[in-house]
Amino acid sequence: MKKRKLRYVVANFKMNPEAPAKAIALVKAIKAGVKKITSVHVVVAPSHVHIPLTAKFTGTKLFSLGAQNAGVAPFGAYTGEVSPTQLKHLKVKYSILGHSERRALGEDNLLINKKVLATLGAGLSPIVCIGESTRDKAGTYLDFLKEEIEQSLKDVSASALKKVILAYEPIWAIGKSSDEAMRPADIHETTLFIRKVLSDMAGKSIAFSIPILYGGSVAPENARAIITDGTVDGLLVGHASLDAVLFTSIVQTVHDAT
Ligand code: PGA
């Protein structure tokens, strides 16, 4: 039997839901919905405060816990921050870093790079987000993406790069309806560009070992085309992850398309 390629689907709950009981119920419902799916690694990333409450429902081979951010050091005088080592102690395996909503709060590539290095140092896998806010015919957004990749991953060793996941999220496509997501052909083109940048940085073999996810208005309706025609290794799902039925259907679609 042909071996299926392992894909990723990451649920970014953002600052939702409001009540802890709802976060627990959501994680449990997603877990139940995806339990028979064998070709997709599902990562749920609740708010930090909900991590200890939901951790016990995760931690199987294909169902892991993620965080939405992490600090720049294992511990220390960083009021209000949460360190990657603290997250690691709570069974967190992944951390989304450099999401555009955090960049909008002032995070730049330099800070994200510190977070990437600290996260890898703590033994977690960073899910590093990149994405342009607009596209122009001259293609300057490609230079922007290249700079985001190179600066966010600066000084990451070849062996550590194998633990990195890259999430391409064009900012203009986030939080919309499924027909406003990026077109799969354009996702494909951008994925090729990202692989080329990674290849120039670290060589072809490492570049091809780094999973590239797409995020931005992913829904059950567009998941198949994004995976197959967009040629990505997985999806980062925002608002549709707050509905366990929708999210499970996205994971099922990715499985069926694999
Ligand atoms: P969305 O969010 O699926 O709601 O567009 C994706 C993200 O911001 O990670």
Coordinates of C-alpha atoms and ligand atoms in Angstrom, one line a residue:
M1 CA 0.0 0.0 0.0
K2 CA 1.3 3.5 -0.9
K3 CA 2.5 5.3 2.2
R4 CA 0.6 8.6 2.8
K5 CA 2.4 11.8 3.2
L6 CA 2.0 13.2 6.7
R7 CA 0.4 16.6 6.6
Y8 CA -0.3 19.2 9.4
V9 CA -3.4 21.0 10.3
V10 CA -3.0 23.6 13.1
A11 CA -5.9 25.1 15.0
N12 CA -5.1 28.7 16.0
F13 CA -7.9 29.6 18.5
K14 CA -6.5 33.1 18.9
M15 CA -8.0 34.8 22.0
N16 CA -11.0 32.4 22.0
P17 CA -13.1 31.1 23.5
E18 CA -13.8 33.3 26.5
A19 CA -14.7 30.6 29.0
P20 CA -12.3 27.8 30.0
A21 CA -15.1 25.2 29.9
K22 CA -15.6 26.1 26.2
A23 CA -11.9 25.7 25.4
I24 CA -11.9 22.2 27.0
A25 CA -15.1 21.2 25.2
L26 CA -13.7 22.4 21.8
V27 CA -10.4 20.5 22.2
K28 CA -12.3 17.4 23.3
A29 CA -14.7 17.6 20.3
I30 CA -11.8 18.1 17.9
K31 CA -10.0 15.2 19.4
A32 CA -13.0 12.9 19.0
G33 CA -13.6 14.2 15.5
V34 CA -10.1 13.4 14.2
K35 CA -9.3 10.3 16.2
K36 CA -9.6 7.9 13.2
I37 CA -7.5 10.1 10.8
T38 CA -4.1 8.7 10.4
S39 CA -2.3 10.9 7.8
V40 CA -2.7 14.3 9.4
H41 CA -0.9 15.7 12.4
V42 CA -3.3 17.9 14.2
V43 CA -2.0 20.6 16.5
V44 CA -4.4 22.7 18.7
A45 CA -3.1 26.0 19.9
P46 CA -5.4 27.5 22.7
S47 CA -4.7 30.7 24.6
H48 CA -1.9 30.3 27.1
V49 CA -4.3 30.3 30.1
H50 CA -6.2 27.4 28.6
I51 CA -3.1 25.3 27.9
P52 CA -3.0 23.5 31.4
L53 CA -6.7 22.8 31.2
T54 CA -6.6 21.2 27.7
A55 CA -3.2 19.5 27.9
K56 CA -4.5 16.2 29.2
F57 CA -6.6 15.7 26.1
T58 CA -3.6 16.0 23.8
G59 CA -0.2 14.3 23.6
T60 CA -0.9 11.4 21.2
K61 CA 1.3 10.8 18.2
L62 CA -1.0 12.8 15.9
F63 CA -2.7 15.1 18.3
S64 CA -0.4 17.7 19.9
L65 CA -0.6 20.9 21.9
G66 CA 0.7 24.2 20.5
A67 CA 1.0 27.7 21.9
Q68 CA 0.3 30.9 20.1
N69 CA 3.5 32.7 21.2
A70 CA 6.6 32.2 23.4
G71 CA 9.1 34.4 25.1
V72 CA 12.7 35.0 24.2
A73 CA 14.4 33.3 27.2
P74 CA 13.9 30.1 29.3
F75 CA 13.1 32.2 32.4
G76 CA 13.8 35.6 33.9
A77 CA 12.6 39.1 34.4
Y78 CA 10.2 39.4 31.5
T79 CA 6.9 40.6 33.1
G80 CA 3.8 39.2 31.4
E81 CA 5.8 36.8 29.2
V82 CA 5.6 33.0 29.0
S83 CA 8.8 31.1 28.3
P84 CA 9.1 28.2 25.9
T85 CA 10.5 26.1 28.7
Q86 CA 7.4 26.8 30.8
L87 CA 5.3 25.8 27.8
K88 CA 7.4 22.6 27.4
H89 CA 6.6 21.7 31.0
L90 CA 2.9 21.8 30.1
K91 CA 3.3 19.3 27.3
V92 CA 3.4 22.0 24.5
K93 CA 5.2 20.7 21.4
Y94 CA 4.8 23.6 19.0
S95 CA 4.6 27.4 19.2
I96 CA 3.2 29.7 16.6
L97 CA 5.7 32.6 16.3
G98 CA 5.5 35.9 14.3
H99 CA 1.8 35.7 13.5
S100 CA 0.7 38.8 11.7
E101 CA -1.6 39.7 14.6
R102 CA 1.5 39.8 16.9
R103 CA 3.6 41.6 14.2
A104 CA 0.8 44.2 14.2
L105 CA 1.4 44.7 17.9
G106 CA 5.0 45.5 17.2
E107 CA 6.9 42.3 16.8
D108 CA 9.6 42.5 14.2
N109 CA 11.9 39.9 12.5
L110 CA 14.6 40.5 15.0
L111 CA 12.4 39.7 18.0
I112 CA 10.8 36.7 16.2
N113 CA 14.3 35.4 15.5
K114 CA 15.1 35.5 19.2
K115 CA 11.8 33.7 19.9
V116 CA 12.6 31.1 17.3
L117 CA 16.1 30.4 18.8
A118 CA 14.7 30.3 22.4
T119 CA 11.8 28.0 21.3
L120 CA 14.2 25.6 19.5
G121 CA 16.5 25.8 22.5
A122 CA 13.6 24.6 24.8
G123 CA 13.0 21.6 22.5
L124 CA 9.8 22.9 20.9
S125 CA 9.1 23.3 17.2
P126 CA 8.4 26.8 16.1
I127 CA 5.6 27.4 13.5
V128 CA 7.1 30.6 12.0
C129 CA 4.5 32.8 10.2
I130 CA 5.4 35.0 7.3
G131 CA 3.1 36.8 4.8
E132 CA 2.8 40.0 2.9
S133 CA 0.1 42.6 3.6
T134 CA -0.4 43.4 -0.1
R135 CA 0.7 42.2 -3.5
D136 CA 2.1 44.4 -6.3
K137 CA 2.7 43.7 -9.9
A138 CA 6.4 44.5 -9.6
G139 CA 6.8 41.6 -7.1
T140 CA 8.3 43.6 -4.2
Y141 CA 6.3 41.4 -1.9
L142 CA 8.7 38.6 -2.8
D143 CA 11.6 40.6 -1.4
F144 CA 9.5 41.2 1.7
L145 CA 8.9 37.4 2.2
K146 CA 12.5 36.6 1.5
E147 CA 13.6 39.1 4.2
E148 CA 11.0 37.7 6.7
I149 CA 12.3 34.1 6.1
E150 CA 16.0 35.0 6.3
Q151 CA 15.8 37.3 9.3
S152 CA 13.3 35.1 11.3
L153 CA 15.5 32.0 10.8
K154 CA 18.9 33.7 11.2
D155 CA 21.5 31.6 13.0
V156 CA 19.2 28.5 13.2
S157 CA 21.5 25.6 12.7
A158 CA 20.9 23.1 9.9
S159 CA 19.9 20.4 12.4
A160 CA 17.5 22.8 14.2
L161 CA 15.9 23.9 10.9
K162 CA 14.6 20.3 10.5
K163 CA 12.3 21.1 13.5
V164 CA 10.9 24.3 12.0
I165 CA 7.5 24.6 10.3
L166 CA 6.8 27.6 8.1
A167 CA 3.4 29.0 7.8
Y168 CA 2.6 31.3 4.8
E169 CA -0.3 33.5 5.7
P170 CA -0.9 36.4 3.3
I171 CA -2.3 39.1 5.7
W172 CA -5.0 40.3 3.2
A173 CA -6.5 36.7 3.1
I174 CA -6.9 36.3 6.9
G175 CA -10.3 36.2 8.6
K176 CA -12.4 36.2 5.5
S177 CA -14.8 33.8 3.8
S178 CA -13.5 30.7 1.9
D179 CA -13.9 32.3 -1.5
E180 CA -11.6 35.2 -0.4
A181 CA -8.7 32.9 0.4
M182 CA -5.6 33.0 -1.9
R183 CA -6.0 31.2 -5.1
P184 CA -4.3 27.7 -5.1
A185 CA -2.3 28.5 -8.2
D186 CA -0.8 31.6 -6.4
I187 CA -0.2 29.6 -3.3
H188 CA 1.7 27.1 -5.4
E189 CA 3.8 29.8 -6.9
T190 CA 4.6 31.3 -3.5
T191 CA 5.4 27.9 -2.1
L192 CA 8.0 27.4 -4.8
F193 CA 9.5 30.8 -4.0
I194 CA 9.7 30.0 -0.3
R195 CA 11.4 26.6 -1.1
K196 CA 13.9 28.4 -3.3
V197 CA 14.7 30.9 -0.5
L198 CA 15.1 28.0 2.0
S199 CA 17.2 26.1 -0.5
D200 CA 19.6 29.1 -0.9
M201 CA 19.8 29.4 2.8
A202 CA 20.3 25.8 3.9
G203 CA 20.5 23.5 0.9
K204 CA 17.9 21.6 -1.0
S205 CA 17.5 18.6 1.3
I206 CA 16.8 20.7 4.4
A207 CA 14.6 23.1 2.4
F208 CA 12.4 20.2 1.3
S209 CA 12.2 18.8 4.8
I210 CA 10.6 21.9 6.2
P211 CA 6.8 21.7 6.1
I212 CA 5.2 24.7 4.5
L213 CA 1.6 25.5 5.7
Y214 CA -0.9 27.9 4.2
G215 CA -3.2 30.0 6.4
G216 CA -5.8 32.6 5.6
S217 CA -9.6 31.8 5.4
V218 CA -9.2 28.0 5.2
A219 CA -12.6 26.3 5.2
P220 CA -13.9 22.8 4.3
E221 CA -14.8 24.2 0.8
N222 CA -11.3 25.3 -0.2
A223 CA -9.1 22.9 1.9
R224 CA -8.7 20.2 -0.9
A225 CA -7.7 22.6 -3.7
I226 CA -5.2 24.5 -1.4
I227 CA -3.6 21.2 -0.4
T228 CA -3.4 19.6 -3.9
D229 CA -3.1 22.6 -6.2
G230 CA -1.4 24.8 -3.7
T231 CA 1.1 22.1 -3.0
V232 CA 1.4 22.9 0.7
D233 CA 2.2 20.4 3.5
G234 CA -0.7 21.6 5.7
L235 CA -3.0 24.3 6.9
L236 CA -3.1 26.9 9.7
V237 CA -6.7 27.4 10.5
G238 CA -8.1 30.4 12.5
H239 CA -11.8 31.1 12.8
A240 CA -12.9 27.7 11.3
S241 CA -11.0 26.0 14.2
L242 CA -13.5 27.4 16.7
D243 CA -16.2 25.1 15.3
A244 CA -15.2 21.4 15.9
V245 CA -17.4 20.2 13.0
L246 CA -15.9 22.5 10.5
F247 CA -12.4 21.9 11.7
T248 CA -12.8 18.1 11.7
S249 CA -14.1 18.3 8.1
I250 CA -11.0 20.3 7.1
V251 CA -8.8 17.6 8.6
Q252 CA -10.8 14.9 6.9
T253 CA -10.5 16.7 3.6
V254 CA -6.7 17.0 4.0
H255 CA -6.6 13.2 4.8
D256 CA -8.7 12.4 1.7
A257 CA -6.6 14.6 -0.5
T258 CA -3.4 13.0 0.7
Ligands
PGA1 P1 -8.3 32.6 9.5 O1 -7.0 32.8 10.4 O2 -8.4 31.1 9.2 O3 -9.4 33.1 10.4 O4 -8.2 33.4 8.3 C1 -5.8 32.2 10.1 C2 -4.7 32.8 11.0 O5 -4.8 34.0 11.3 O6 -3.9 32.0 11.5

